[in-house]
Amino acid sequence: MDEKFKKPYDPSATETRIYEAWEKSGYFNPDNLPGPRNETFTVALPPPNVTGILHLGHAYEDSLQDAVVRYMRMQGKKVLWVPGADSAAIATQARVEKNIQKDEGKSRHDIGREELVKRVGEFAKNSESSILSQVRRMGASLDWSRYAYTLDDKRTSAVLTAFVRMYEAGLIYRGNRIVNWDPKGQTTISDDEIVHEERKSKLYTFLYSKDFPIPVATTRLETKVGDVAVAVHPDDVRYKEFVGKEFKLTFCETPLSIRVIADKEVDPEYGTGALGVTPAHSIIDWEMAERHNLPKDKIVINEYAKMSVEGPLNGLKAVDAREKVAEWLREQGLMEKEEEVTQNVATAERTGGIIEPLPKLQWFIGVDRVFTIPHSEIPGIESGSETTLKTIMRTAVESGEVSMPQENFRKVYMNWISNLHDWCISRQIWFGHRIPVWYKGDEIFCGLEAPGGTNWEQDPDVLDTWFSSALWTFSTLGWPEKTLDLKEFHPTSFMSPAYEILTLWVSRMVLMSGFHLGQVPFRTVMIHGLVRDKQGRKFSKSLGNGADPIDTIDKYGTDALRMGLLVGTAIGNDIRFDEDKVKGYKHFANKLWNITRFILESTEGADPHMSLNETDQALIAELDAIVVDVTLDMENYRIYMAAEKLYHYAWDRLAAELIEDSKPILLGTDETAKASRQAVLLVLLSTTIKLLHPFMPFVTEEIYQSLPGKSSDFLMVEKWPTNS
RNA sequence: GCGCGGUUAGCUCAGUUGGUAGAGCGCGUCAUUGACGUUGACGAUGUCGGGGGUUCGAAUCCCUCACCGCGCACCA
């Protein structure tokens, strides 16, 4: 028996060494796996932010995926798990800008585009190794030879190609539309990057002028200088006589022309049942303006959330202008009512800036635009038929081509798709994939490279970071080139993101993969929950409750952390992180260690192929039943149940009962019974170790290396036990 | 407003197709010189949120109510 078993199991002396040995073995790369492997199993790691640090959410996600991946590898599949990192455009640029501001007192405009992009890029590259080594510490069996970064050459080529092809298909277009403008970050942001905050605010009811017949209610008085109409419900008898009339008036020293329109979007119960229509500063007003052919170009608030309108309000901040208008109304005797209300204010997730809806020229992906799909493998969408991106997203899941076993998340996904609007993909920052479009006067050129000739100017915007993420399952496999990897490993097999990004990412991968490949991006999606702290709060910097998984690993070992995160946590529900639970599994790792110690000590010189007596055959049969059960759990991604069952078998059955029962036999005089028991103990041990490997890869591998008569060089590539 | 969850032992949570409830932690008592400083045994009378229904049988399926949470939209 190896001397190492005489001391308690020490994860810190083991894990790094084992990981290096695995990496050196080449088995993370599917091309090097031993034996014939006909079926592939592919997973794309959700790429962590390149400048980020590993948090418990990653730790959970990595544990989950690695358990699945290791199981499939042991099942004899040709397994590829692709690692990567995301440049996370806005977050990364904001961080570097902040540093520069702090250290040099300069803004990005002082530094210039080229220099800033260079510096952000360097910063990102410098942080890269840190997050990647943390992922390694989780034991993740990733094929590092296929590592991908969203801004590397191959991924950039994929992004530009995707843009150009969608532009040519008419699915990417430029349009003047109301977007969510973040005045603080000076960029557009997507709906998904908005958080709504409840705030107290005042609802003003007023008249534009003495001779205007309909009182109007608003919380945003300052925008009223941009009004072009008053809308009422078509069935509202109070205002019916005014519909269609036009009023010329002066409001707060600004000449306005207000038409009364009838639109069914108006809620007759709210306020006075009449609303002032400000097309340039509200999405629904914009839509109403489109329906009623009203002018939409009356912009009264600029990109810095300041008034830009002839008259006394010009240059004022929106909030100050609001008060000024209120004063004016009171003086004129036009204010009818002021009441406190609570309303949800849209703010930018990253900067906290209050969103100002503004019409802007932006790039969009049209999700309802009809196009002809040349090739489709998605059931229900014929090659060469006309379809839309929205149809692809819906059909992929409805047809079961993408299996989302969790019904509740399937509903969320469908619900989201039915409310989906065109996706604004341009961002007014500098770090990221720049939009491959050039302008010269009225001419426009979209292509992979700048057009020939002079005076072409490239669009200054970059793409939403989710654009490149949406290509991830196939850009990582070498698309747009027709690579062998792409052919062999796409669609990927499994994806397990947090429910936070179901819509943000999952649906968009379906969109992109559907359009560019006519395939789904993955076969199965298991949405997982969030890891919260012991009180059930989200981990956040401001709360200071962030538990560092690396600290936990240092203290208890990776295997213990993985078990602590996996056991007893139904996939999809939130998890409360409990250090004591992790501690318990550190004990378990040591228990396995001592089981091994006892069995190896008691079987020295024994013949492992000794034929078993009836009692011992029954023990094999008993374990076989567990193998069947656990395998079924694994096939259905019930990771948490499989892990728990094995924990109980190893501790309560094997250690507490079988080993205890064995002691008299091993010390007894019946040599046949002893030999049989020795042989069976070795089988039970090695089978248990194999079954536990997906969850606790390190301690099981370390034990395996010391087992007599092992059949592979690594447990990692051993065969998953079968019902014998 | 639309949608999705949750409510099970002191705490945190499992419970796969309906078959008279489980784990971890904590707590208590006892034991333990022999694989295990990280051991073992024993200890839970839980109205499975309330009510109703389907069923031979419901934590599980259906309806309804209550409370807690989340997402989306709107918020004039």
Short mmCIF file of C-alpha atoms in Angstrom, two decimals, chain A residues 65-464:
data_model
loop_
_atom_site.label_atom_id
_atom_site.label_comp_id
_atom_site.label_asym_id
_atom_site.label_seq_id
_atom_site.Cartn_x
_atom_site.Cartn_y
_atom_site.Cartn_z
CA GLN A 65 -20.76 20.86 -16.73
CA ASP A 66 -17.62 19.02 -15.72
CA ALA A 67 -19.67 16.32 -14.03
CA VAL A 68 -21.66 15.83 -17.22
CA VAL A 69 -18.61 16.00 -19.42
CA ARG A 70 -16.61 13.52 -17.36
CA TYR A 71 -19.55 11.14 -17.22
CA MET A 72 -19.92 11.24 -21.00
CA ARG A 73 -16.20 10.74 -21.50
CA MET A 74 -16.32 7.65 -19.29
CA GLN A 75 -19.33 6.48 -21.27
CA GLY A 76 -17.00 6.24 -24.24
CA LYS A 77 -18.11 9.34 -26.08
CA LYS A 78 -15.79 11.57 -28.01
CA VAL A 79 -16.04 14.50 -25.66
CA LEU A 80 -15.15 18.08 -26.44
CA TRP A 81 -15.56 20.87 -23.94
CA VAL A 82 -14.43 24.17 -25.44
CA PRO A 83 -13.02 26.84 -23.16
CA GLY A 84 -13.15 30.54 -23.83
CA ALA A 85 -13.38 34.04 -22.50
CA ASP A 86 -15.51 37.02 -23.36
CA SER A 87 -14.22 40.53 -23.91
CA ALA A 88 -17.46 41.91 -22.40
CA ALA A 89 -17.16 45.19 -24.25
CA ILE A 90 -19.00 47.68 -22.05
CA ALA A 91 -17.89 46.29 -18.70
CA THR A 92 -14.25 46.05 -19.69
CA GLN A 93 -14.03 49.44 -21.34
CA ALA A 94 -15.79 51.09 -18.41
CA ARG A 95 -13.29 49.60 -16.03
CA VAL A 96 -10.24 50.75 -17.96
CA GLU A 97 -11.74 54.19 -18.50
CA LYS A 98 -12.24 54.47 -14.78
CA ASN A 99 -8.62 53.54 -14.12
CA ILE A 100 -7.37 56.06 -16.64
CA GLN A 101 -9.56 58.74 -15.16
CA LYS A 102 -8.21 57.97 -11.73
CA ASP A 103 -4.54 57.64 -12.62
CA GLU A 104 -4.20 60.25 -15.34
CA GLY A 105 -7.26 62.41 -14.98
CA LYS A 106 -8.13 61.84 -18.61
CA SER A 107 -11.32 60.83 -20.35
CA ARG A 108 -11.55 58.50 -23.34
CA HIS A 109 -11.94 61.53 -25.57
CA ASP A 110 -8.60 62.92 -24.35
CA ILE A 111 -6.92 59.65 -25.16
CA GLY A 112 -8.54 58.92 -28.48
CA ARG A 113 -10.11 55.84 -29.93
CA GLU A 114 -7.06 54.00 -31.13
CA GLU A 115 -5.11 54.39 -27.92
CA LEU A 116 -8.07 53.51 -25.72
CA VAL A 117 -8.86 50.36 -27.66
CA LYS A 118 -5.22 49.36 -27.42
CA ARG A 119 -5.12 49.88 -23.68
CA VAL A 120 -8.39 48.09 -23.03
CA GLY A 121 -7.16 45.22 -25.16
CA GLU A 122 -3.92 44.99 -23.20
CA PHE A 123 -5.75 45.14 -19.91
CA ALA A 124 -8.02 42.32 -21.02
CA LYS A 125 -5.13 40.15 -22.16
CA ASN A 126 -3.29 40.71 -18.89
CA SER A 127 -6.25 39.58 -16.85
CA GLU A 128 -6.91 36.58 -19.01
CA SER A 129 -4.54 34.14 -17.34
CA SER A 130 -6.01 34.79 -13.93
CA ILE A 131 -9.55 33.73 -14.72
CA LEU A 132 -8.33 30.78 -16.75
CA SER A 133 -6.18 29.40 -13.96
CA GLN A 134 -9.16 29.69 -11.66
CA VAL A 135 -11.25 27.67 -14.07
CA ARG A 136 -8.48 25.05 -14.06
CA ARG A 137 -8.61 24.86 -10.30
CA MET A 138 -12.25 23.82 -10.54
CA GLY A 139 -10.97 20.69 -12.26
CA ALA A 140 -12.75 21.54 -15.49
CA SER A 141 -11.72 19.09 -18.18
CA LEU A 142 -11.56 21.61 -20.98
CA ASP A 143 -9.68 21.21 -24.22
CA TRP A 144 -7.33 24.14 -23.89
CA SER A 145 -5.91 23.59 -27.36
CA ARG A 146 -9.20 24.93 -28.69
CA TYR A 147 -9.35 27.98 -26.43
CA ALA A 148 -11.30 30.87 -27.93
CA TYR A 149 -11.50 34.56 -27.09
CA THR A 150 -14.29 36.68 -28.49
CA LEU A 151 -11.82 39.24 -29.88
CA ASP A 152 -9.25 36.87 -31.36
CA ASP A 153 -8.85 36.72 -35.14
CA LYS A 154 -11.03 33.70 -35.74
CA ARG A 155 -13.92 34.96 -33.64
CA THR A 156 -13.63 38.42 -35.16
CA SER A 157 -13.83 36.90 -38.59
CA ALA A 158 -16.94 35.01 -37.51
CA VAL A 159 -18.58 38.14 -36.16
CA LEU A 160 -17.91 40.22 -39.26
CA THR A 161 -19.01 37.44 -41.57
CA ALA A 162 -22.19 36.97 -39.59
CA PHE A 163 -22.95 40.67 -39.81
CA VAL A 164 -22.31 40.89 -43.53
CA ARG A 165 -24.41 37.83 -44.32
CA MET A 166 -27.32 39.05 -42.26
CA TYR A 167 -27.03 42.49 -43.82
CA GLU A 168 -27.13 40.95 -47.26
CA ALA A 169 -30.17 38.89 -46.30
CA GLY A 170 -31.90 42.09 -45.25
CA LEU A 171 -32.09 41.05 -41.63
CA ILE A 172 -29.69 43.66 -40.34
CA TYR A 173 -30.83 47.16 -41.09
CA ARG A 174 -30.16 50.69 -39.98
CA GLY A 175 -33.05 52.62 -38.66
CA ASN A 176 -34.03 55.71 -36.81
CA ARG A 177 -35.81 54.40 -33.78
CA ILE A 178 -36.34 55.17 -30.18
CA VAL A 179 -33.59 53.49 -28.25
CA ASN A 180 -32.65 53.27 -24.61
CA TRP A 181 -30.06 55.97 -24.28
CA ASP A 182 -27.87 55.97 -21.22
CA PRO A 183 -26.78 59.61 -20.76
CA LYS A 184 -24.21 58.59 -18.17
CA GLY A 185 -22.52 55.92 -20.24
CA GLN A 186 -23.21 57.81 -23.48
CA THR A 187 -24.40 54.72 -25.26
CA THR A 188 -27.48 52.83 -26.25
CA ILE A 189 -28.26 49.77 -24.25
CA SER A 190 -30.55 46.85 -24.84
CA ASP A 191 -33.80 46.26 -22.97
CA ASP A 192 -32.10 43.49 -21.08
CA GLU A 193 -29.49 45.81 -19.62
CA ILE A 194 -32.12 47.95 -17.96
CA VAL A 195 -33.15 47.68 -14.35
CA HIS A 196 -36.32 49.29 -13.12
CA GLU A 197 -36.14 51.15 -9.85
CA GLU A 198 -39.13 52.28 -7.91
CA ARG A 199 -39.08 55.96 -7.16
CA LYS A 200 -41.44 58.58 -5.82
CA SER A 201 -42.49 61.05 -8.41
CA LYS A 202 -45.16 63.62 -9.12
CA LEU A 203 -48.01 63.26 -11.50
CA TYR A 204 -49.04 66.65 -12.84
CA THR A 205 -52.43 67.32 -14.36
CA PHE A 206 -52.53 70.48 -16.42
CA LEU A 207 -53.81 72.32 -19.45
CA TYR A 208 -51.48 73.39 -22.26
CA SER A 209 -53.27 76.72 -22.42
CA LYS A 210 -56.48 78.42 -21.34
CA ASP A 211 -58.32 77.59 -24.54
CA PHE A 212 -57.18 73.96 -24.76
CA PRO A 213 -60.15 71.77 -23.83
CA ILE A 214 -58.52 68.60 -22.53
CA PRO A 215 -56.47 68.34 -19.33
CA VAL A 216 -53.50 66.04 -19.59
CA ALA A 217 -51.55 64.16 -16.93
CA THR A 218 -47.82 63.54 -17.01
CA THR A 219 -44.81 62.88 -14.79
CA ARG A 220 -42.45 64.31 -17.34
CA LEU A 221 -43.52 67.91 -17.71
CA GLU A 222 -40.29 68.94 -19.37
CA THR A 223 -40.99 66.80 -22.40
CA LYS A 224 -44.29 68.52 -23.04
CA VAL A 225 -42.58 71.22 -25.10
CA GLY A 226 -42.01 68.40 -27.57
CA ASP A 227 -45.65 67.38 -27.82
CA VAL A 228 -47.41 67.18 -31.15
CA ALA A 229 -50.70 65.61 -30.16
CA VAL A 230 -53.04 64.61 -27.39
CA ALA A 231 -54.31 61.08 -27.55
CA VAL A 232 -57.58 59.81 -26.12
CA HIS A 233 -59.33 56.49 -26.30
CA PRO A 234 -61.59 56.19 -29.36
CA ASP A 235 -64.62 55.32 -27.21
CA ASP A 236 -64.11 58.06 -24.66
CA VAL A 237 -67.28 60.16 -24.87
CA ARG A 238 -65.76 63.02 -22.90
CA TYR A 239 -63.39 63.92 -25.68
CA LYS A 240 -65.06 62.57 -28.79
CA GLU A 241 -66.01 65.98 -30.13
CA PHE A 242 -62.37 67.14 -30.19
CA VAL A 243 -60.85 64.24 -32.07
CA GLY A 244 -59.28 65.39 -35.31
CA LYS A 245 -59.07 69.04 -34.28
CA GLU A 246 -55.80 70.89 -34.24
CA PHE A 247 -54.85 73.59 -31.70
CA LYS A 248 -52.14 76.22 -32.11
CA LEU A 249 -50.93 77.42 -28.76
CA THR A 250 -47.96 78.66 -26.82
CA PHE A 251 -46.74 76.47 -24.00
CA CYS A 252 -44.01 77.74 -21.74
CA GLU A 253 -42.99 80.24 -24.40
CA THR A 254 -42.81 77.49 -26.98
CA PRO A 255 -45.21 77.44 -29.93
CA LEU A 256 -46.95 74.09 -30.20
CA SER A 257 -49.38 72.59 -32.63
CA ILE A 258 -51.43 69.92 -30.90
CA ARG A 259 -53.72 67.58 -32.74
CA VAL A 260 -56.25 65.47 -30.90
CA ILE A 261 -56.08 61.85 -31.95
CA ALA A 262 -57.91 58.71 -30.92
CA ASP A 263 -55.81 55.65 -30.20
CA LYS A 264 -56.81 52.47 -28.43
CA GLU A 265 -53.48 52.30 -26.58
CA VAL A 266 -54.76 55.02 -24.30
CA ASP A 267 -56.13 53.88 -20.99
CA PRO A 268 -59.22 56.02 -20.31
CA GLU A 269 -59.01 55.21 -16.61
CA TYR A 270 -55.54 56.57 -16.05
CA GLY A 271 -55.11 60.25 -15.14
CA THR A 272 -57.52 62.27 -17.21
CA GLY A 273 -57.75 59.63 -19.89
CA ALA A 274 -55.76 61.85 -22.20
CA LEU A 275 -52.07 61.76 -22.86
CA GLY A 276 -49.69 64.22 -24.43
CA VAL A 277 -47.87 62.60 -27.30
CA THR A 278 -44.11 63.23 -27.36
CA PRO A 279 -42.87 61.08 -30.24
CA ALA A 280 -39.15 61.66 -29.78
CA HIS A 281 -39.03 60.82 -26.10
CA SER A 282 -41.26 57.85 -25.52
CA ILE A 283 -41.52 54.55 -27.28
CA ILE A 284 -45.29 54.25 -27.27
CA ASP A 285 -45.66 57.87 -28.33
CA TRP A 286 -43.32 57.17 -31.20
CA GLU A 287 -45.44 54.22 -32.23
CA MET A 288 -48.58 56.31 -32.00
CA ALA A 289 -46.96 59.00 -34.09
CA GLU A 290 -46.23 56.37 -36.74
CA ARG A 291 -49.82 55.21 -36.75
CA HIS A 292 -51.21 58.71 -37.04
CA ASN A 293 -48.60 60.23 -39.31
CA LEU A 294 -47.40 62.76 -36.81
CA PRO A 295 -43.99 64.44 -36.97
CA LYS A 296 -41.41 62.47 -35.01
CA ASP A 297 -38.40 64.70 -35.27
CA LYS A 298 -39.17 67.14 -32.49
CA ILE A 299 -36.29 66.43 -30.15
CA VAL A 300 -36.26 68.56 -27.01
CA ILE A 301 -33.79 66.62 -24.86
CA ASN A 302 -30.27 65.86 -25.97
CA GLU A 303 -27.83 63.03 -25.31
CA TYR A 304 -26.69 64.61 -22.08
CA ALA A 305 -30.26 64.64 -20.74
CA LYS A 306 -30.37 68.42 -21.10
CA MET A 307 -33.04 70.51 -22.79
CA SER A 308 -32.40 71.55 -26.34
CA VAL A 309 -35.30 73.71 -27.30
CA GLU A 310 -35.66 77.38 -28.13
CA GLY A 311 -36.77 79.33 -25.11
CA PRO A 312 -36.22 79.56 -21.39
CA LEU A 313 -35.70 75.85 -20.84
CA ASN A 314 -32.77 75.51 -23.19
CA GLY A 315 -29.69 73.98 -21.60
CA LEU A 316 -31.39 73.04 -18.36
CA LYS A 317 -31.10 69.54 -16.96
CA ALA A 318 -34.33 67.62 -17.47
CA VAL A 319 -35.17 67.58 -13.76
CA ASP A 320 -34.66 71.34 -13.42
CA ALA A 321 -36.68 72.00 -16.52
CA ARG A 322 -39.50 69.97 -15.05
CA GLU A 323 -39.71 72.24 -12.01
CA LYS A 324 -39.50 75.31 -14.21
CA VAL A 325 -42.43 74.16 -16.31
CA ALA A 326 -44.38 73.39 -13.15
CA GLU A 327 -43.79 76.91 -11.87
CA TRP A 328 -44.91 78.36 -15.15
CA LEU A 329 -48.10 76.32 -15.08
CA ARG A 330 -48.87 77.38 -11.52
CA GLU A 331 -48.30 81.04 -12.38
CA GLN A 332 -50.56 80.78 -15.39
CA GLY A 333 -53.23 78.99 -13.40
CA LEU A 334 -53.05 76.00 -15.72
CA MET A 335 -51.98 73.43 -13.16
CA GLU A 336 -54.99 71.41 -12.05
CA LYS A 337 -53.47 68.80 -9.79
CA GLU A 338 -50.14 67.59 -8.42
CA GLU A 339 -50.10 64.17 -6.79
CA GLU A 340 -47.45 61.84 -5.43
CA VAL A 341 -47.09 58.59 -7.31
CA THR A 342 -44.54 55.83 -7.30
CA GLN A 343 -43.23 54.87 -10.66
CA ASN A 344 -40.63 52.57 -12.06
CA VAL A 345 -37.71 54.45 -13.48
CA ALA A 346 -35.60 52.72 -16.07
CA THR A 347 -31.92 52.87 -15.22
CA ALA A 348 -28.82 51.46 -16.86
CA GLU A 349 -27.61 48.33 -15.13
CA ARG A 350 -23.93 49.19 -15.49
CA THR A 351 -23.85 52.93 -14.86
CA GLY A 352 -27.04 53.61 -12.94
CA GLY A 353 -27.88 56.43 -15.34
CA ILE A 354 -31.56 57.19 -15.91
CA ILE A 355 -32.53 55.99 -19.35
CA GLU A 356 -33.62 58.66 -21.75
CA PRO A 357 -35.60 57.31 -24.69
CA LEU A 358 -34.20 59.02 -27.76
CA PRO A 359 -34.60 58.52 -31.49
CA LYS A 360 -31.27 57.48 -32.92
CA LEU A 361 -29.83 55.99 -36.02
CA GLN A 362 -28.93 52.48 -34.92
CA TRP A 363 -28.38 49.02 -36.32
CA PHE A 364 -31.03 46.41 -35.72
CA ILE A 365 -31.66 42.75 -36.32
CA GLY A 366 -35.17 42.38 -37.65
CA VAL A 367 -36.70 39.38 -35.93
CA ASP A 368 -39.92 39.46 -37.95
CA ARG A 369 -38.41 40.06 -41.38
CA VAL A 370 -39.13 37.32 -43.86
CA PHE A 371 -36.19 35.68 -45.59
CA THR A 372 -35.49 32.48 -47.45
CA ILE A 373 -33.47 29.98 -45.49
CA PRO A 374 -31.25 28.05 -47.88
CA HIS A 375 -30.63 25.09 -45.60
CA SER A 376 -32.39 23.96 -42.48
CA GLU A 377 -32.11 20.89 -40.31
CA ILE A 378 -34.72 22.16 -37.87
CA PRO A 379 -37.92 20.12 -38.08
CA GLY A 380 -40.78 22.32 -39.21
CA ILE A 381 -38.56 24.67 -41.19
CA GLU A 382 -37.94 23.45 -44.70
CA SER A 383 -34.75 24.23 -46.56
CA GLY A 384 -35.49 26.92 -49.12
CA SER A 385 -38.65 28.06 -47.36
CA GLU A 386 -39.54 31.53 -46.19
CA THR A 387 -39.25 32.12 -42.51
CA THR A 388 -38.30 34.66 -39.84
CA LEU A 389 -35.77 34.64 -37.05
CA LYS A 390 -38.56 34.64 -34.53
CA THR A 391 -40.04 31.55 -36.16
CA ILE A 392 -36.68 29.85 -35.97
CA MET A 393 -36.35 30.63 -32.28
CA ARG A 394 -39.81 29.35 -31.55
CA THR A 395 -39.72 26.29 -33.79
CA ALA A 396 -36.33 25.11 -32.56
CA VAL A 397 -37.77 24.61 -29.09
CA GLU A 398 -41.32 23.65 -30.01
CA SER A 399 -40.10 20.90 -32.30
CA GLY A 400 -37.92 19.51 -29.53
CA GLU A 401 -34.80 19.95 -31.65
CA VAL A 402 -33.62 21.98 -28.70
CA SER A 403 -34.78 20.10 -25.68
CA MET A 404 -35.59 22.25 -22.67
CA PRO A 405 -36.75 19.68 -20.16
CA GLN A 406 -37.74 22.27 -17.59
CA GLU A 407 -41.27 23.24 -18.50
CA ASN A 408 -41.25 26.50 -16.57
CA PHE A 409 -38.24 27.81 -18.44
CA ARG A 410 -39.71 26.71 -21.72
CA LYS A 411 -42.71 28.88 -20.91
CA VAL A 412 -40.52 31.85 -20.04
CA TYR A 413 -38.66 31.42 -23.30
CA MET A 414 -41.84 31.29 -25.37
CA ASN A 415 -43.39 34.17 -23.53
CA TRP A 416 -40.30 36.25 -24.16
CA ILE A 417 -40.27 35.44 -27.84
CA SER A 418 -43.84 36.48 -28.35
CA ASN A 419 -43.02 39.92 -26.88
CA LEU A 420 -39.78 40.23 -28.78
CA HIS A 421 -38.92 43.40 -30.71
CA ASP A 422 -36.08 44.00 -33.11
CA TRP A 423 -32.70 43.72 -31.46
CA CYS A 424 -30.64 46.89 -31.37
CA ILE A 425 -27.07 45.70 -31.88
CA SER A 426 -25.04 48.92 -32.10
CA ARG A 427 -23.28 50.36 -29.09
CA GLN A 428 -21.59 53.73 -28.87
CA ILE A 429 -18.40 52.53 -27.29
CA TRP A 430 -15.02 51.80 -28.77
CA PHE A 431 -13.93 48.45 -27.42
CA GLY A 432 -15.49 45.56 -29.26
CA HIS A 433 -16.21 44.41 -32.79
CA ARG A 434 -16.60 47.49 -34.94
CA ILE A 435 -19.53 47.52 -37.31
CA PRO A 436 -18.28 46.54 -40.78
CA VAL A 437 -20.06 49.33 -42.61
CA TRP A 438 -18.52 52.30 -44.36
CA TYR A 439 -20.15 55.51 -45.58
CA LYS A 440 -19.30 58.02 -48.25
CA GLY A 441 -21.95 60.66 -48.66
CA ASP A 442 -25.12 58.74 -49.42
CA GLU A 443 -23.24 55.63 -50.34
CA ILE A 444 -23.09 52.75 -47.93
CA PHE A 445 -20.87 49.70 -48.03
CA CYS A 446 -21.03 46.62 -45.89
CA GLY A 447 -18.19 44.11 -46.16
CA LEU A 448 -15.49 42.20 -44.39
CA GLU A 449 -12.89 44.80 -45.33
CA ALA A 450 -12.89 48.50 -46.05
CA PRO A 451 -13.95 49.33 -49.61
CA GLY A 452 -11.42 50.60 -52.11
CA GLY A 453 -11.29 54.28 -52.86
CA THR A 454 -10.91 57.23 -50.61
CA ASN A 455 -13.11 59.14 -48.22
CA TRP A 456 -14.95 56.13 -46.92
CA GLU A 457 -15.66 56.45 -43.26
CA GLN A 458 -16.37 53.47 -41.06
CA ASP A 459 -19.36 53.42 -38.77
CA PRO A 460 -18.03 54.44 -35.35
CA ASP A 461 -20.14 52.00 -33.32
CA VAL A 462 -19.29 48.55 -32.07
CA LEU A 463 -21.56 45.56 -31.72
CA ASP A 464 -23.48 44.53 -28.64
#
